[in-house]
Short mmCIF file of C-alpha atoms and ligand atoms in Angstrom, two decimals:
data_model
loop_
_atom_site.label_atom_id
_atom_site.label_comp_id
_atom_site.label_asym_id
_atom_site.label_seq_id
_atom_site.Cartn_x
_atom_site.Cartn_y
_atom_site.Cartn_z
CA UNK A 126 38.87 18.44 -28.60
CA UNK A 127 36.58 18.82 -31.59
CA UNK A 128 33.43 16.66 -31.70
CA UNK A 129 33.07 16.38 -35.42
CA UNK A 130 34.56 14.91 -38.49
CA UNK A 131 37.32 13.59 -38.59
CA UNK A 132 36.40 11.64 -35.37
CA UNK A 133 39.28 10.21 -33.36
CA UNK A 134 39.15 7.31 -30.88
CA UNK A 135 39.58 9.08 -27.48
CA UNK A 136 41.26 7.06 -24.78
CA UNK A 137 39.41 5.24 -22.23
CA UNK A 138 38.93 7.28 -18.97
CA UNK A 139 40.67 4.43 -17.03
CA UNK A 140 43.22 1.77 -17.64
CA UNK A 141 42.37 -1.23 -19.74
CA UNK A 142 42.77 -3.47 -16.69
CA UNK A 143 40.97 -1.13 -14.28
CA UNK A 144 37.72 -2.95 -14.33
CA UNK A 145 39.22 -6.29 -13.41
CA UNK A 146 37.94 -8.74 -12.29
CA UNK A 147 34.46 -7.71 -13.48
CA UNK A 148 35.23 -6.70 -17.10
CA UNK A 149 38.51 -8.28 -18.28
CA UNK A 150 41.54 -6.64 -19.86
CA UNK A 151 41.47 -8.39 -23.17
CA UNK A 152 37.84 -7.56 -23.81
CA UNK A 153 38.55 -3.91 -23.00
CA UNK A 154 41.38 -3.80 -25.45
CA UNK A 155 39.43 -5.44 -28.22
CA UNK A 156 36.23 -3.55 -27.44
CA UNK A 157 37.87 -0.15 -27.41
CA UNK A 158 40.73 -0.48 -29.84
CA UNK A 159 39.00 -2.66 -32.49
CA UNK A 160 35.27 -2.53 -32.35
CA UNK A 161 34.88 1.12 -31.35
CA UNK A 162 37.89 1.95 -33.84
CA UNK A 163 36.02 0.21 -36.57
CA UNK A 164 32.90 2.43 -36.09
CA UNK A 165 35.06 5.50 -36.13
CA UNK A 166 36.84 4.58 -39.29
CA UNK A 167 33.55 3.61 -41.01
CA UNK A 168 31.96 6.95 -39.89
CA UNK A 169 34.83 8.90 -41.18
CA UNK A 170 34.67 7.05 -44.55
CA UNK A 171 30.94 7.71 -44.70
CA UNK A 172 31.47 11.42 -44.16
CA UNK A 173 34.45 11.85 -46.42
CA UNK A 174 32.51 13.04 -49.35
CA UNK A 175 29.69 14.85 -47.38
CA UNK A 176 30.98 18.23 -46.56
CA UNK A 177 27.51 19.35 -45.39
CA UNK A 178 27.72 16.87 -42.53
CA UNK A 179 31.23 17.26 -41.48
CA UNK A 180 30.54 19.96 -38.89
CA UNK A 181 27.81 17.93 -37.12
CA UNK A 182 28.32 16.32 -33.75
CA UNK A 183 27.65 12.69 -33.20
CA UNK A 184 24.22 13.61 -31.86
CA UNK A 185 23.61 15.85 -34.86
CA UNK A 186 24.57 13.07 -37.19
CA UNK A 187 22.39 10.53 -35.41
CA UNK A 188 19.33 12.88 -35.49
CA UNK A 189 19.81 13.98 -39.07
CA UNK A 190 20.49 10.52 -40.57
CA UNK A 191 16.83 9.64 -40.98
CA UNK A 192 16.26 12.57 -43.29
CA UNK A 193 19.18 11.70 -45.63
CA UNK A 194 19.09 9.40 -48.63
CA UNK A 195 19.58 5.72 -47.48
CA UNK A 196 22.85 5.41 -49.19
CA UNK A 197 24.30 8.11 -47.02
CA UNK A 198 21.95 7.97 -43.96
CA UNK A 199 22.19 4.20 -43.29
CA UNK A 200 26.02 4.08 -42.85
CA UNK A 201 26.04 7.50 -40.99
CA UNK A 202 23.28 6.35 -38.70
CA UNK A 203 24.87 2.86 -37.93
CA UNK A 204 28.35 4.24 -37.46
CA UNK A 205 27.65 7.49 -35.54
CA UNK A 206 25.38 5.27 -33.34
CA UNK A 207 28.20 2.78 -32.90
CA UNK A 208 30.53 5.61 -31.70
CA UNK A 209 28.05 7.35 -29.52
CA UNK A 210 26.91 4.21 -27.82
CA UNK A 211 30.33 2.90 -27.10
CA UNK A 212 31.62 6.09 -25.72
CA UNK A 213 28.57 6.47 -23.58
CA UNK A 214 29.09 2.86 -22.29
CA UNK A 215 32.84 3.16 -21.57
CA UNK A 216 32.43 6.64 -19.98
CA UNK A 217 29.67 5.11 -17.71
CA UNK A 218 31.99 2.79 -15.97
CA UNK A 219 34.62 3.34 -13.25
CA UNK A 220 36.89 1.24 -11.13
CA UNK A 221 35.78 3.37 -8.10
CA UNK A 222 32.25 2.54 -8.37
CA UNK A 223 29.73 3.16 -5.59
CA UNK A 224 27.31 0.21 -4.96
CA UNK A 225 24.31 2.27 -5.59
CA UNK A 226 23.42 5.78 -6.94
CA UNK A 227 22.82 8.62 -4.50
CA UNK A 228 21.10 12.08 -4.63
CA UNK A 229 18.61 13.06 -7.31
CA UNK A 230 19.20 9.85 -9.40
CA UNK A 231 18.56 7.64 -6.32
CA UNK A 232 15.41 9.61 -5.62
CA UNK A 233 14.17 9.26 -9.18
CA UNK A 234 14.85 5.55 -9.38
CA UNK A 235 12.96 5.13 -6.06
CA UNK A 236 9.97 7.04 -7.62
CA UNK A 237 10.06 5.20 -10.87
CA UNK A 238 10.78 1.72 -9.75
CA UNK A 239 10.12 1.49 -6.05
CA UNK A 240 13.70 1.05 -5.02
CA UNK A 241 17.19 0.26 -6.27
CA UNK A 242 16.76 -3.50 -6.03
CA UNK A 243 13.64 -3.55 -8.06
CA UNK A 244 15.21 -1.23 -10.63
CA UNK A 245 18.28 -3.58 -10.90
CA UNK A 246 15.95 -6.62 -11.42
CA UNK A 247 14.01 -4.81 -14.15
CA UNK A 248 17.25 -3.65 -15.83
CA UNK A 249 18.72 -7.19 -15.86
CA UNK A 250 15.39 -8.45 -17.27
CA UNK A 251 15.56 -5.86 -20.09
CA UNK A 252 19.16 -6.70 -20.78
CA UNK A 253 18.44 -10.40 -21.16
CA UNK A 254 15.45 -9.55 -23.42
CA UNK A 255 17.62 -8.03 -26.14
CA UNK A 256 17.40 -10.54 -28.93
CA UNK A 257 20.72 -10.72 -30.79
CA UNK A 258 22.76 -7.53 -30.53
CA UNK A 259 21.93 -4.24 -28.86
CA UNK A 260 21.81 -2.29 -25.56
CA UNK A 261 19.76 -1.79 -22.40
CA UNK A 262 19.36 1.82 -21.39
CA UNK A 263 18.20 3.85 -18.45
CA UNK A 264 16.65 7.10 -19.94
CA UNK A 265 14.67 10.01 -18.90
CA UNK A 266 11.50 10.78 -20.94
CA UNK A 267 10.46 14.31 -21.74
CA UNK A 268 8.79 14.75 -18.33
CA UNK A 269 12.05 13.67 -16.59
CA UNK A 270 10.63 10.33 -15.58
CA UNK A 271 13.02 7.39 -15.71
CA UNK A 272 12.30 4.40 -18.07
CA UNK A 273 14.24 1.28 -19.03
CA UNK A 274 14.42 0.83 -22.81
CA UNK A 275 16.33 -1.47 -25.19
CA UNK A 276 17.79 -0.70 -28.59
CA UNK A 277 18.78 -3.01 -31.37
CA UNK A 278 22.17 -3.13 -33.04
CA UNK A 279 23.55 0.59 -32.91
CA UNK A 280 20.25 2.36 -32.65
CA UNK A 281 20.07 5.03 -29.83
CA UNK A 282 17.32 6.37 -27.55
CA UNK A 283 17.98 9.79 -28.90
CA UNK A 284 15.78 9.17 -31.94
CA UNK A 285 13.16 7.79 -29.70
CA UNK A 286 12.83 11.05 -27.88
CA UNK A 287 14.62 9.99 -24.75
CA UNK A 288 17.63 11.43 -22.85
CA UNK A 289 20.15 8.69 -22.04
CA UNK A 290 21.43 8.24 -18.43
CA UNK A 291 23.38 4.90 -18.75
CA UNK A 292 23.66 2.00 -21.16
CA UNK A 293 24.86 -1.56 -21.14
CA UNK A 294 26.29 -3.09 -24.34
CA UNK A 295 24.95 -6.57 -24.68
CA UNK A 296 26.66 -7.44 -27.98
CA UNK A 297 28.49 -10.71 -27.46
CA UNK A 298 31.84 -8.99 -28.12
CA UNK A 299 31.17 -7.16 -24.91
CA UNK A 300 31.31 -10.23 -22.74
CA UNK A 301 31.98 -13.49 -24.53
CA UNK A 302 35.67 -13.86 -23.74
CA UNK A 303 35.08 -13.83 -19.81
CA UNK A 304 31.42 -14.80 -19.47
CA UNK A 305 30.94 -17.01 -22.62
CA UNK A 306 27.23 -17.25 -23.38
CA UNK A 307 26.03 -16.17 -19.75
CA UNK A 308 24.90 -12.67 -20.38
CA UNK A 309 23.23 -12.61 -16.95
CA UNK A 310 26.56 -13.08 -15.16
CA UNK A 311 27.95 -10.27 -17.29
CA UNK A 312 25.11 -7.95 -16.18
CA UNK A 313 25.78 -8.74 -12.50
CA UNK A 314 29.50 -7.99 -13.02
CA UNK A 315 28.76 -4.77 -14.92
CA UNK A 316 26.63 -3.51 -12.10
CA UNK A 317 29.75 -3.60 -9.90
CA UNK A 318 31.43 -1.05 -12.11
CA UNK A 319 28.72 1.40 -13.06
CA UNK A 320 29.67 4.96 -12.54
CA UNK A 321 26.72 6.17 -10.56
CA UNK A 322 28.13 9.62 -10.11
CA UNK A 323 28.41 9.96 -13.91
CA UNK A 324 24.82 8.55 -14.36
CA UNK A 325 23.51 11.21 -11.77
CA UNK A 326 25.34 13.99 -13.65
CA UNK A 327 23.75 12.89 -16.94
CA UNK A 328 20.28 12.62 -15.24
CA UNK A 329 20.54 16.13 -13.83
CA UNK A 330 21.50 17.26 -17.41
CA UNK A 331 18.43 15.45 -18.81
CA UNK A 332 16.22 17.28 -16.33
CA UNK A 333 17.33 20.74 -17.83
CA UNK A 334 15.33 19.97 -21.01
CA UNK A 335 12.53 18.14 -19.26
CA UNK A 336 9.04 19.53 -19.03
CA UNK A 337 7.32 17.95 -16.03
MN1 LIG B 580 30.33 -3.06 -28.19
#
């Protein structure tokens, strides 16, 4: 599979109803087939007349967008970010979720936050603190240390110099059908389907570039 223009909407790594009852089927359909599809269509449209950008990966587009003229860079940044953030979010959930991380990620969480429960509390506070639309992220900084950050709209931690480990979409479209305006309930349900194995794989990958 190519990871450049023209981008296609790859299927979810599980069935639409696989995350029930925590994330509902209709939300997964709308979120993947309409919201993510919209970012893919708009990204392809933004790249259509930009042959110099058509071989770049999502990460390459996100990191290059700031140096482009705004008429090109703004739609590329917003829509490449929208595709990247949604794929990262969907790929970070599983119906066979462990309750907590294990291995290197668990050790790093203990070091950075003093234990899993303290980390989960801090992550929830961060998710609730996002004003309007955005994401909460667990990221590794350049020394490999874990941090919780938030991003507005479809901005990504890549342009903040962080390596993402997991993310939570807190746009209302991610939870409103099931959880209404109760974002905190959604965060609690999402914690039941976090793919900690995938998060640990990503964290170990982040450490390859870290300079402790
Ligand atoms: Mn979303």
